[in-house]
Short mmCIF file of C-alpha atoms in Angstrom, two decimals:
data_model
loop_
_atom_site.label_atom_id
_atom_site.label_comp_id
_atom_site.label_asym_id
_atom_site.label_seq_id
_atom_site.Cartn_x
_atom_site.Cartn_y
_atom_site.Cartn_z
CA MET A 1 6.02 -7.77 4.87
CA LYS A 2 9.50 -9.54 6.20
CA PHE A 3 9.92 -11.13 9.20
CA HIS A 4 13.69 -11.40 10.74
CA THR A 5 14.00 -14.18 13.30
CA ASN A 6 17.41 -14.15 15.39
CA THR A 7 17.73 -18.27 15.43
CA SER A 8 16.06 -21.09 13.85
CA ALA A 9 14.67 -22.48 17.15
CA GLY A 10 13.05 -19.42 17.82
CA LEU A 11 9.46 -20.54 16.77
CA ILE A 12 10.06 -23.44 20.21
CA LEU A 13 9.79 -20.12 22.50
CA LEU A 14 5.98 -19.70 21.56
CA SER A 15 5.18 -19.33 25.49
CA PHE A 16 7.26 -15.37 24.70
CA LEU A 17 4.02 -14.41 22.14
CA PHE A 18 1.87 -12.46 22.89
CA CYS A 19 -1.14 -11.39 20.53
CA SER A 20 -1.74 -7.65 20.50
CA GLY A 21 -5.28 -7.50 20.90
CA GLN A 22 -4.74 -7.14 24.48
CA LYS A 23 -3.53 -2.85 24.18
CA GLU A 24 -5.93 -0.64 23.86
CA ARG A 25 -7.65 -0.27 20.16
CA THR A 26 -8.25 3.19 17.99
CA PHE A 27 -9.90 2.90 15.42
CA GLY A 28 -10.10 4.83 11.83
CA PRO A 29 -8.97 7.73 10.95
CA GLY A 30 -7.50 10.48 14.22
CA LEU A 31 -5.60 12.17 15.95
CA LEU A 32 -2.26 10.15 15.58
CA LYS A 33 -2.21 7.67 18.94
CA ASN A 34 -0.84 9.23 22.46
CA VAL A 35 -0.62 12.74 21.03
CA GLY A 36 -3.11 14.46 22.91
CA SER A 37 -5.52 16.87 21.69
CA GLU A 38 -5.02 19.32 24.13
CA GLY A 39 -2.05 20.02 26.53
CA SER A 40 0.91 17.73 26.51
CA ARG A 41 2.99 19.32 23.16
CA SER A 42 3.20 22.67 22.20
CA THR A 43 0.56 25.03 21.15
CA VAL A 44 -1.63 23.80 18.14
CA ALA A 45 -1.43 27.51 16.78
CA MET A 46 2.52 26.88 16.69
CA GLN A 47 2.44 22.96 14.65
CA ILE A 48 2.64 21.44 11.92
CA PRO A 49 -1.12 19.46 10.97
CA LEU A 50 0.04 15.69 9.07
CA VAL A 51 -1.24 13.48 7.65
CA PHE A 52 0.38 9.99 6.87
CA VAL A 53 -1.56 7.12 4.59
CA PRO A 54 -0.14 3.96 4.45
CA GLY A 55 0.05 1.84 1.78
CA TYR A 56 -2.24 -1.79 0.78
CA LYS A 57 -1.51 -4.24 3.83
CA GLY A 58 -1.01 -1.26 5.73
CA SER A 59 -3.59 -0.85 7.97
CA GLU A 60 -5.99 -2.81 10.74
CA LEU A 61 -8.65 -5.13 9.56
CA PHE A 62 -11.29 -6.49 12.22
CA ARG A 63 -14.67 -8.31 11.78
CA LYS A 64 -17.80 -8.06 14.00
CA ASN A 65 -18.28 -11.67 15.08
CA GLU A 66 -21.67 -13.11 16.01
CA SER A 67 -21.49 -12.32 19.29
CA GLY A 68 -20.86 -8.69 18.41
CA SER A 69 -17.35 -8.13 19.30
CA LEU A 70 -14.45 -7.25 17.46
CA ASP A 71 -12.11 -9.80 15.60
CA ALA A 72 -8.06 -8.95 14.78
CA ILE A 73 -8.14 -10.14 10.45
CA TRP A 74 -5.31 -8.14 10.03
CA LEU A 75 -2.67 -9.03 11.75
CA THR A 76 -2.56 -11.11 14.77
CA PRO A 77 0.78 -13.53 15.83
CA TRP A 78 -0.65 -16.03 15.73
CA GLN A 79 -1.35 -14.76 12.00
CA ALA A 80 1.83 -14.31 10.63
CA LEU A 81 2.95 -17.10 12.20
CA ASN A 82 -0.26 -19.94 10.63
CA PHE A 83 -2.27 -20.87 13.52
CA SER A 84 -4.85 -18.90 11.70
CA ALA A 85 -5.88 -17.60 8.87
CA PRO A 86 -9.18 -15.44 8.58
CA ASP A 87 -10.14 -15.39 4.83
CA LEU A 88 -9.59 -12.00 3.93
CA THR A 89 -11.85 -12.05 0.60
CA LEU A 90 -13.35 -9.33 -0.53
CA ARG A 91 -17.54 -9.05 -0.14
CA LYS A 92 -20.17 -6.48 0.00
CA ASN A 93 -21.07 -5.63 4.08
CA ASP A 94 -18.32 -8.08 5.53
CA SER A 95 -18.91 -6.12 8.21
CA VAL A 96 -15.15 -5.97 8.92
CA GLN A 97 -13.77 -2.13 10.60
CA VAL A 98 -9.90 -0.84 9.97
CA GLY A 99 -8.27 -0.51 13.29
CA GLU A 100 -5.39 1.20 13.57
CA VAL A 101 -2.42 1.73 10.78
CA LEU A 102 0.34 -1.00 11.60
CA SER A 103 2.55 -0.46 13.33
CA SER A 104 4.47 -3.90 14.22
CA VAL A 105 3.65 -8.09 15.29
CA THR A 106 5.87 -8.93 17.74
CA LEU A 107 6.29 -12.72 16.91
CA ILE A 108 8.48 -13.53 19.44
CA PRO A 109 10.27 -11.03 21.80
CA PHE A 110 13.86 -9.90 21.13
CA LEU A 111 14.15 -12.84 18.22
CA ILE A 112 10.89 -12.14 15.97
CA ASP A 113 9.48 -8.04 15.90
CA VAL A 114 8.95 -6.79 12.53
CA LYS A 115 8.37 -3.05 12.05
CA VAL A 116 6.20 -2.24 10.20
CA TYR A 117 5.28 1.38 10.48
CA GLN A 118 6.45 1.68 14.69
CA PRO A 119 10.14 4.06 13.88
CA TRP A 120 8.17 6.04 10.88
CA LEU A 121 5.21 7.24 13.57
CA GLN A 122 7.62 7.11 16.82
CA TRP A 123 9.25 9.95 15.05
CA LEU A 124 5.85 12.08 14.09
CA SER A 125 5.30 11.69 18.19
CA THR A 126 7.67 13.22 19.23
CA SER A 127 8.68 15.55 16.97
CA VAL A 128 6.89 18.61 18.29
CA ARG A 129 6.52 21.02 15.73
CA ILE A 130 3.85 17.97 14.65
CA ARG A 131 0.74 17.81 15.30
CA PRO A 132 0.55 14.04 13.40
CA TYR A 133 -2.88 12.58 12.27
CA VAL A 134 -3.11 9.24 10.23
CA PHE A 135 -5.50 7.78 8.06
CA PRO A 136 -6.09 4.22 7.86
CA TYR A 137 -8.87 2.24 5.82
CA ASP A 138 -9.12 -0.92 3.99
CA TRP A 139 -6.78 -1.51 1.75
CA ARG A 140 -8.71 -3.95 -0.11
CA LYS A 141 -11.51 -2.18 -1.60
CA ASP A 142 -11.81 -0.16 -4.27
CA ASN A 143 -9.56 3.12 -3.56
CA GLY A 144 -12.35 5.27 -6.05
CA GLU A 145 -14.14 5.04 -2.49
CA THR A 146 -11.29 5.01 0.01
CA SER A 147 -10.09 8.35 -2.26
CA LEU A 148 -13.14 9.72 -1.74
CA ALA A 149 -12.93 9.53 2.09
CA LEU A 150 -9.75 10.47 2.06
CA GLU A 151 -10.65 14.20 1.35
CA ALA A 152 -13.06 14.28 3.95
CA PHE A 153 -10.96 13.32 5.94
CA LEU A 154 -8.55 16.93 5.37
CA GLU A 155 -10.97 18.75 5.12
CA LYS A 156 -12.17 18.20 8.70
CA VAL A 157 -7.96 17.96 9.79
CA GLN A 158 -8.36 21.47 8.10
CA LYS A 159 -10.69 22.71 10.23
CA GLU A 160 -9.54 21.46 13.40
CA ASN A 161 -6.51 23.55 12.96
CA ALA A 162 -7.70 26.88 12.48
CA GLY A 163 -8.11 26.90 8.26
CA VAL A 164 -4.09 25.37 7.57
CA ALA A 165 -4.46 22.78 5.00
CA PRO A 166 -2.19 19.62 6.10
CA VAL A 167 1.27 18.27 5.29
CA LEU A 168 0.36 15.30 3.17
CA VAL A 169 2.78 11.76 2.91
CA GLY A 170 1.82 9.00 1.69
CA HIS A 171 3.84 5.50 1.34
CA SER A 172 3.25 3.88 -1.96
CA ASN A 173 -0.73 2.40 -2.35
CA GLY A 174 -1.05 5.93 -0.15
CA GLY A 175 0.48 8.06 -2.52
CA ASN A 176 -1.81 7.39 -5.33
CA LEU A 177 -4.67 7.91 -3.01
CA ALA A 178 -3.42 11.35 -2.32
CA LEU A 179 -2.33 12.03 -5.57
CA SER A 180 -6.01 11.44 -6.11
CA VAL A 181 -7.07 13.37 -4.34
CA ILE A 182 -4.77 16.93 -4.89
CA ASN A 183 -5.70 16.55 -8.47
CA ARG A 184 -9.16 17.32 -7.32
CA ARG A 185 -8.42 19.55 -4.08
CA PRO A 186 -4.89 20.80 -5.05
CA ASN A 187 -5.86 23.52 -2.02
CA LEU A 188 -6.34 20.37 1.24
CA ALA A 189 -3.27 19.79 1.44
CA SER A 190 0.55 22.50 2.21
CA LYS A 191 2.80 19.82 0.27
CA VAL A 192 2.31 16.55 -0.32
CA ILE A 193 5.44 13.64 0.24
CA PHE A 194 5.80 10.72 -2.07
CA VAL A 195 7.20 8.03 -0.74
CA GLY A 196 8.23 4.33 -2.57
CA VAL A 197 5.15 5.45 -5.03
CA PRO A 198 3.71 3.56 -8.03
CA PHE A 199 2.03 6.73 -9.98
CA ARG A 200 3.12 4.95 -13.22
CA GLY A 201 2.06 0.83 -12.22
CA GLY A 202 4.21 -2.33 -12.72
CA ILE A 203 3.84 -6.01 -13.78
CA GLY A 204 5.14 -6.58 -9.69
CA PHE A 205 2.14 -7.16 -8.46
CA MET A 206 1.39 -10.11 -10.90
CA GLU A 207 3.43 -12.06 -8.68
CA ASP A 208 0.25 -11.75 -5.57
CA LEU A 209 -1.64 -12.81 -7.92
CA ILE A 210 -0.57 -15.72 -9.18
CA SER A 211 2.11 -17.25 -6.65
CA GLY A 212 0.86 -16.02 -4.00
CA VAL A 213 3.77 -13.94 -1.42
CA SER A 214 3.18 -15.45 1.91
CA THR A 215 2.63 -12.93 5.01
CA GLY A 216 5.30 -14.55 7.66
CA LEU A 217 4.78 -18.47 7.54
CA ASN A 218 0.97 -17.81 6.04
CA PRO A 219 0.92 -18.54 2.33
CA GLU A 220 -3.03 -19.13 2.99
CA ILE A 221 -4.17 -15.56 4.56
CA THR A 222 -3.77 -13.56 1.41
CA SER A 223 -3.63 -16.63 -1.03
CA ALA A 224 -3.18 -14.62 -5.25
CA CYS A 225 -6.89 -15.88 -4.65
CA VAL A 226 -8.33 -13.81 -2.34
CA VAL A 227 -5.74 -11.38 -3.06
CA SER A 228 -7.59 -11.61 -6.69
CA SER A 229 -10.95 -9.92 -5.29
CA PHE A 230 -9.52 -7.07 -4.18
CA ILE A 231 -10.19 -3.52 -6.30
CA SER A 232 -7.24 -1.87 -4.90
CA VAL A 233 -4.66 -4.35 -6.18
CA TYR A 234 -5.37 -3.99 -9.96
CA THR A 235 -4.71 -0.59 -9.59
CA PHE A 236 -0.93 -0.83 -9.35
CA PHE A 237 -1.56 -2.28 -13.29
CA PRO A 238 -0.75 0.29 -15.62
CA ARG A 239 -3.50 1.67 -18.35
CA GLU A 240 -2.92 2.09 -22.44
CA GLY A 241 -1.53 5.59 -24.00
CA SER A 242 -1.36 7.26 -20.51
CA PHE A 243 1.60 8.43 -18.56
CA ASP A 244 1.23 5.12 -17.45
CA THR A 245 4.25 1.75 -18.11
CA LYS A 246 4.49 0.35 -21.22
CA GLU A 247 5.80 -3.10 -22.07
CA LEU A 248 5.38 -5.66 -19.58
CA LEU A 249 5.08 -8.41 -20.67
CA LYS A 250 6.71 -10.24 -23.60
CA ASP A 251 6.38 -13.73 -25.21
CA SER A 252 8.77 -16.85 -24.92
CA ASP A 253 10.41 -15.36 -28.36
CA GLN A 254 11.09 -11.92 -26.17
CA LYS A 255 8.38 -9.72 -28.38
CA ASN A 256 5.79 -7.70 -27.06
CA ILE A 257 3.10 -8.76 -25.85
CA PRO A 258 -0.11 -5.72 -25.92
CA PHE A 259 -2.10 -7.06 -22.68
CA ARG A 260 -4.88 -5.06 -21.88
CA PHE A 261 -4.63 -5.11 -18.35
CA PHE A 262 -8.34 -3.74 -17.36
CA ASN A 263 -10.37 -6.64 -19.76
CA ALA A 264 -10.80 -9.11 -18.60
CA SER A 265 -10.34 -11.69 -21.41
CA ASP A 266 -7.02 -10.72 -22.45
CA TRP A 267 -6.31 -12.20 -18.49
CA GLU A 268 -7.91 -14.98 -18.92
CA LYS A 269 -6.76 -14.89 -22.50
CA TYR A 270 -2.46 -15.09 -21.04
CA GLU A 271 -4.02 -17.23 -17.81
CA LEU A 272 -3.15 -14.27 -15.20
CA GLY A 273 -4.71 -13.47 -11.96
CA PRO A 274 -7.73 -15.78 -11.23
CA TYR A 275 -7.56 -17.07 -14.27
CA SER A 276 -3.67 -18.74 -13.77
CA HIS A 277 -3.47 -22.89 -13.47
CA GLU A 278 -0.73 -21.63 -10.31
CA ALA A 279 -3.55 -19.77 -8.81
CA HIS A 280 -5.71 -22.81 -8.65
CA CYS A 281 -9.06 -20.48 -8.29
CA GLU A 282 -12.31 -22.49 -8.40
CA PRO A 283 -14.43 -21.50 -9.93
CA PRO A 284 -12.40 -18.41 -11.28
CA PRO A 285 -15.06 -15.46 -11.26
CA SER A 286 -16.83 -14.86 -14.77
CA LEU A 287 -15.61 -12.21 -17.30
CA LYS A 288 -18.79 -9.86 -16.17
CA GLU A 289 -17.90 -9.70 -12.16
CA PHE A 290 -14.15 -9.16 -13.26
CA GLN A 291 -14.66 -6.25 -15.53
CA SER A 292 -16.71 -5.23 -12.52
CA ARG A 293 -12.89 -5.49 -10.35
CA LEU A 294 -11.32 -3.54 -13.27
CA ASP A 295 -13.48 -1.23 -14.05
CA LEU A 296 -13.37 0.21 -11.06
CA ALA A 297 -9.15 0.01 -10.41
CA LEU A 298 -9.58 1.66 -14.41
CA SER A 299 -11.84 4.45 -12.89
CA PHE A 300 -9.52 5.20 -9.48
CA ARG A 301 -6.69 5.00 -12.49
CA ASN A 302 -7.56 8.55 -14.56
CA SER A 303 -8.10 10.42 -11.35
CA LEU A 304 -4.25 9.89 -11.25
CA ASP A 305 -4.17 12.72 -15.37
CA PRO A 306 -2.69 15.81 -13.05
CA LYS A 307 -5.52 18.23 -14.12
CA LYS A 308 -4.56 21.33 -17.11
CA GLY A 309 -4.43 24.78 -14.60
CA ASN A 310 -4.23 22.98 -10.95
CA GLN A 311 -1.63 24.64 -8.79
CA TYR A 312 0.14 21.78 -7.23
CA PRO A 313 0.64 22.32 -3.70
CA PRO A 314 5.39 21.88 -3.35
CA VAL A 315 6.56 17.88 -3.04
CA LEU A 316 8.96 15.29 -2.19
CA VAL A 317 9.35 11.91 -3.55
CA VAL A 318 11.35 10.17 -1.96
CA HIS A 319 12.48 6.79 -3.61
CA ALA A 320 15.02 4.40 -4.23
CA LYS A 321 16.73 2.93 -7.71
CA ASN A 322 19.45 0.55 -5.49
CA ARG A 323 17.91 -2.88 -5.89
CA PRO A 324 17.15 -4.74 -8.73
CA THR A 325 12.75 -4.41 -9.34
CA MET A 326 10.88 -6.31 -11.31
CA ARG A 327 10.15 -4.90 -14.99
CA VAL A 328 8.96 -7.12 -18.03
CA LEU A 329 7.51 -10.25 -17.09
CA MET A 330 7.60 -13.53 -19.58
CA PRO A 331 7.13 -16.79 -19.96
CA GLU A 332 8.06 -20.86 -19.18
CA LYS A 333 8.10 -22.29 -23.00
CA ASN A 334 5.43 -24.82 -22.84
CA PRO A 335 2.75 -25.53 -25.72
CA ASP A 336 -0.54 -25.77 -23.52
CA HIS A 337 -0.56 -22.82 -21.21
CA TRP A 338 1.53 -19.50 -19.81
CA LEU A 339 3.18 -20.29 -17.62
CA TRP A 340 4.98 -16.86 -15.63
CA ASP A 341 7.88 -17.01 -15.11
CA PHE A 342 9.14 -14.80 -12.38
CA LYS A 343 12.93 -15.93 -10.86
CA ASN A 344 13.07 -15.10 -13.69
CA ALA A 345 12.22 -11.39 -14.62
CA GLN A 346 13.94 -8.95 -15.89
CA ARG A 347 14.67 -6.36 -13.78
CA ALA A 348 15.03 -2.85 -13.42
CA PRO A 349 16.47 -0.84 -10.77
CA GLY A 350 14.03 0.08 -7.67
CA ASP A 351 13.39 -0.10 -4.32
CA GLY A 352 12.70 -3.69 -4.64
CA ARG A 353 9.21 -4.05 -5.08
CA VAL A 354 8.60 -0.58 -7.15
CA THR A 355 10.17 0.65 -10.88
CA PHE A 356 12.52 3.82 -9.95
CA THR A 357 10.89 4.98 -13.35
CA SER A 358 8.02 4.44 -11.73
CA SER A 359 7.93 6.31 -8.75
CA ILE A 360 8.78 9.11 -10.79
CA PRO A 361 4.42 11.31 -10.42
CA PRO A 362 3.06 12.75 -14.15
CA ASP A 363 5.14 15.10 -15.72
CA GLU A 364 2.74 18.06 -14.63
CA ILE A 365 4.15 17.70 -11.14
CA VAL A 366 7.18 19.09 -10.24
CA TYR A 367 8.60 18.27 -7.76
CA GLN A 368 11.87 17.74 -5.30
CA SER A 369 13.82 14.07 -5.50
CA PHE A 370 15.19 12.63 -2.23
CA LEU A 371 16.87 8.35 -2.92
CA SER A 372 16.94 6.07 0.01
CA ASP A 373 19.06 3.45 -0.31
CA ALA A 374 16.20 1.21 2.49
CA GLU A 375 13.43 -0.71 0.41
CA HIS A 376 10.54 -0.30 -0.20
CA SER A 377 8.65 -1.35 2.79
CA SER A 378 11.07 0.60 5.34
CA LEU A 379 11.53 3.84 2.69
CA LEU A 380 10.13 5.77 6.16
CA SER A 381 12.95 3.90 8.86
CA ASP A 382 15.32 5.11 7.17
CA PRO A 383 16.20 8.27 9.60
CA LYS A 384 17.87 9.95 6.62
CA VAL A 385 14.31 10.37 5.21
CA TRP A 386 13.40 11.53 8.51
CA GLU A 387 15.91 14.74 7.97
CA ARG A 388 14.93 15.14 4.91
CA ILE A 389 10.75 15.66 5.34
CA TYR A 390 11.74 17.70 8.18
CA SER A 391 14.05 19.58 6.26
CA PHE A 392 11.28 19.46 4.05
CA LEU A 393 8.38 21.29 6.33
CA HIS A 394 10.36 24.16 6.82
CA GLU A 395 11.18 25.59 3.60
#
C-alpha cells in the first residue's frame, strides 16, 4: 500500500484530517454498496453477477471494545499517520469483525489520498451490465477457512441470480482463494479473472516477516512480529515437489539452500521470520506453535493443485513483467548469524510484488493473458485492465 504526497508541508494540515469511521458502515460479503437490489440498475436478469475477492490487507477490520461498539483497527487515517497502532496480532476469539473492501484512505484531502480499490469498485458500480458483489474477509486468518466461506458465498450469489454462476475476480491472495474454490467446485464460477496472483509462491513476502513493511508512516501496525502471527502469509511461500517456484534462497557463495518452507526447524536454523535477529520477536513462537501455522498454510497451498478431470470455466490472467521483483534472497557475509540482504536480492520481471513466472497458473489451467503496465497494488486501477475485463465478460 503506497502513500503519495504533493508537498512535504502537508502533514501540518491535520485539521483537514477526517476519519473513515464517520460514514455508515457495511459489514462482510454482499452486494457492492450503492448498488440497489431492485430498481436502481437495469433488470437483474440482464446483468452479469460478479464477485470480487480482494487481496491481503484489502479488507477493513473492526474490533469490539468494552462498550460493545466497534473500533476500526484496519485502516484509518490516524493509523496510517502513526497516531494509532492497534494490535493486529492474530489470536483465537479476538472479536475481530470484517467491514468492507478497503476503498481508499484519505489522510489529507487533495494532498495525501491513497486509492486502494476505489477506482475499480467505482467502475464496477457504474457498469450497468454487471451486478457486483464483494467478498471482504479477515486476511490474517487461515486461507483454508476463508476459502470455505467464499465457497458458501458463491453458492448464495448463484441462488440470488436464478442459478447463474457468477464471474469470479480475485486479486493477489484473493486469486489463490478463488483457485482453491474452483478446484473443488468449478461449477460455482462462469468465468474467472486472476489479477496479480502469486500462484507459484515466491520469496518477496519474507521482507514483511523480517524487516517489516511500514503502512504509511506507521511501522508498528504491521511489524514483522505482528505479521508472523498471521496464518495466511505463509501460503505465499512455495512447496517442494510441486508446480511452485524453486530455488529461492542461496548462501553467500551463491549455492542453493534446499529450504523447506513448511518445516519450522528450517526457519529457526536459517534465522528467518520470527526467528530472525532483525525481527526482534521476544519471545519467538515455539517450534510446535509455529509448525501449526505452517501446517494450516500447507494444507491451503495443497488445495491449489488442480484436480484431474475438472472442467474449468474460461480464465483471464492479468499480470505484469515490467518491474524488478524479488526472486532470490541471499545473506550478508556474517560468521555468527544469518542476516538476509533484501537490498541486494536477485530480481526478475514482475509487478513489483509477484514475479511474472509466479503469476502463471498451474499447467492444467487454460487461460488468456493480459499484460498491464501497472504495479501490483494498482493492477485493478488500470483502465486498460477494465477494458480487457469488460471484453472478456462478453466473449
